PDB file of C-alpha atoms and ligand atoms in Angstrom:
ATOM      1  CA  MET A 708      -3.512   4.695   6.173  1.00 92.00           C
ATOM      2  CA  PHE A 709      -2.238   6.399   2.994  1.00 96.00           C
ATOM      3  CA  ILE A 710      -4.150   8.614   1.240  1.00 96.00           C
ATOM      4  CA  CYS A 711      -3.436   9.300  -2.804  1.00 97.00           C
ATOM      5  CA  LYS A 712      -2.931  12.866  -3.474  1.00 97.00           C
ATOM      6  CA  ASN A 713      -3.832  12.566  -7.208  1.00 97.00           C
ATOM      7  CA  CYS A 714      -7.530  10.864  -6.917  1.00 97.00           C
ATOM      8  CA  LYS A 715      -7.778  11.099  -2.769  1.00 96.00           C
ATOM      9  CA  SER A 716      -8.386   7.217  -2.335  1.00 95.00           C
ATOM     10  CA  ILE A 717      -7.467   5.771   0.623  1.00 95.00           C
ATOM     11  CA  ASP A 718      -5.509   2.282   1.017  1.00 95.00           C
ATOM     12  CA  LYS A 719      -6.570   1.745  -2.449  1.00 95.00           C
ATOM     13  CA  PHE A 720      -3.027   0.593  -4.126  1.00 95.00           C
ATOM     14  CA  GLU A 721      -1.098  -2.485  -6.231  1.00 94.00           C
ATOM     15  CA  LEU A 722       2.033  -2.908  -5.459  1.00 94.00           C
ATOM     16  CA  MET A 723       5.014  -3.007  -8.007  1.00 92.00           C
ATOM     17  CA  PHE A 724       7.444  -5.751  -7.906  1.00 91.00           C
ATOM     18  CA  ALA A 725      11.145  -5.851  -8.622  1.00 87.00           C
ATOM     19  CA  ALA A 726      11.953  -7.659 -12.532  1.00 88.00           C
ATOM     20  CA  ASP A 727      13.914  -9.919 -10.453  1.00 92.00           C
ATOM     21  CA  TYR A 728      11.250 -10.893  -7.447  1.00 91.00           C
ATOM     22  CA  LYS A 729      10.708 -14.573  -7.573  1.00 90.00           C
ATOM     23  CA  GLY A 730       7.708 -14.874  -5.123  1.00 89.00           C
ATOM     24  CA  SER A 731       4.569 -15.219  -6.238  1.00 90.00           C
ATOM     25  CA  LYS A 732       4.150 -11.224  -6.344  1.00 88.00           C
ATOM     26  CA  LYS A 733       0.344 -12.467  -4.444  1.00 89.00           C
ATOM     27  CA  PHE A 734      -0.324  -9.431  -2.068  1.00 92.00           C
ATOM     28  CA  THR A 735      -3.052  -8.883   0.337  1.00 94.00           C
ATOM     29  CA  HIS A 736      -3.849  -6.241   2.820  1.00 93.00           C
ATOM     30  CA  LYS A 737      -5.853  -5.433   5.875  1.00 93.00           C
ATOM     31  CA  TYR A 738      -6.103  -3.475   9.236  1.00 94.00           C
ATOM     32  CA  ASN A 739      -4.785  -4.678  12.371  1.00 93.00           C
ATOM     33  CA  LYS A 740      -5.772  -4.663  15.516  1.00 94.00           C
ATOM     34  CA  ASN A 741      -4.300  -1.122  16.302  1.00 89.00           C
ATOM     35  CA  GLY A 742      -5.613   0.225  13.042  1.00 88.00           C
ATOM     36  CA  ASP A 743      -2.541   0.070  10.869  1.00 90.00           C
ATOM     37  CA  ILE A 744      -2.778  -1.238   7.475  1.00 93.00           C
ATOM     38  CA  GLU A 745      -0.991  -4.075   7.244  1.00 95.00           C
ATOM     39  CA  ILE A 746       0.466  -5.896   3.851  1.00 96.00           C
ATOM     40  CA  THR A 747       0.887  -9.483   3.308  1.00 96.00           C
ATOM     41  CA  VAL A 748       3.517 -10.655   0.493  1.00 94.00           C
ATOM     42  CA  ASP A 749       3.790 -14.726   0.197  1.00 91.00           C
ATOM     43  CA  GLY A 750       3.747 -15.015   4.037  1.00 90.00           C
ATOM     44  CA  TYR A 751       5.371 -12.112   5.214  1.00 93.00           C
ATOM     45  CA  THR A 752       3.790  -9.849   6.969  1.00 96.00           C
ATOM     46  CA  PHE A 753       4.823  -6.208   7.608  1.00 96.00           C
ATOM     47  CA  ILE A 754       2.971  -2.481   8.102  1.00 97.00           C
ATOM     48  CA  PRO A 755       4.629  -0.541   5.323  1.00 96.00           C
ATOM     49  CA  ASP A 756       5.664   3.327   5.953  1.00 96.00           C
ATOM     50  CA  LEU A 757       5.459   6.327   3.508  1.00 97.00           C
ATOM     51  CA  MET A 758       8.647   5.696   1.947  1.00 96.00           C
ATOM     52  CA  PHE A 759       7.862   2.166   1.575  1.00 96.00           C
ATOM     53  CA  MET A 760       4.214   3.031  -0.245  1.00 96.00           C
ATOM     54  CA  ASN A 761       6.209   6.126  -2.242  1.00 96.00           C
ATOM     55  CA  GLN A 762       9.013   3.497  -3.722  1.00 94.00           C
ATOM     56  CA  HIS A 763       6.523   0.351  -4.190  1.00 94.00           C
ATOM     57  CA  ALA A 764       3.110   1.298  -4.287  1.00 96.00           C
ATOM     58  CA  VAL A 765       0.230   2.331  -7.376  1.00 96.00           C
ATOM     59  CA  CYS A 766      -2.859   4.119  -7.216  1.00 97.00           C
ATOM     60  CA  ARG A 767      -5.322   1.224  -8.235  1.00 95.00           C
ATOM     61  CA  TYR A 768      -7.719   3.809  -9.323  1.00 96.00           C
ATOM     62  CA  CYS A 769      -6.028   6.810 -11.274  1.00 97.00           C
ATOM     63  CA  GLY A 770      -2.504   4.719 -11.414  1.00 96.00           C
ATOM     64  CA  GLN A 771      -0.213   7.280 -10.531  1.00 95.00           C
ATOM     65  CA  ILE A 772       3.119   6.204  -8.429  1.00 90.00           C
ATOM     66  CA  TYR A 773       5.036   7.888  -5.632  1.00 86.00           C
ATOM     67  CA  MET A 774       1.615   9.871  -4.797  1.00 94.00           C
ATOM     68  CA  TRP A 775       1.036   9.038  -1.220  1.00 97.00           C
ATOM     69  CA  ASP A 776       1.006  10.680   1.674  1.00 97.00           C
ATOM     70  CA  TYR A 777      -0.279   9.863   5.558  1.00 96.00           C
ATOM     71  CA  THR A 778      -4.361  10.526   6.559  1.00 94.00           C
ATOM     72  CA  THR A 779      -5.576   9.249   9.613  1.00 89.00           C
ATOM     73  CA  GLU A 780      -8.946   8.239   7.771  1.00 86.00           C
ATOM     74  CA  ARG A 781      -9.196   4.652   6.873  1.00 83.00           C
ATOM     75  CA  GLY A 782     -10.291   3.174   3.584  1.00 78.00           C
ATOM     76  CA  ASN A 783     -13.126   0.498   2.789  1.00 70.00           C
ATOM     77  CA  VAL A 784     -10.567  -2.672   1.891  1.00 64.00           C
TER      78      VAL A 784
HETATM   79 ZN1   ZN B 872      -4.746   8.013  -7.545  1.00 54.09          ZN
END
């Protein structure tokens, strides 16, 4: 799980896509049975690491980017 270092919200994010990304830019995220967050983008599912989050995720509440840290708390996704 990931926490925004600015506003402390957990796992509330939008993804930024490269300008030349050709997919539909639709993504979902959920917790798997191990409690890890999984992101699915255009049918491809993966578990993001902190580097991914700090390159691609925008906080949905405060709009900050590159502000994620690991947390053991679980968000209300
Ligand atoms: Zn935030």
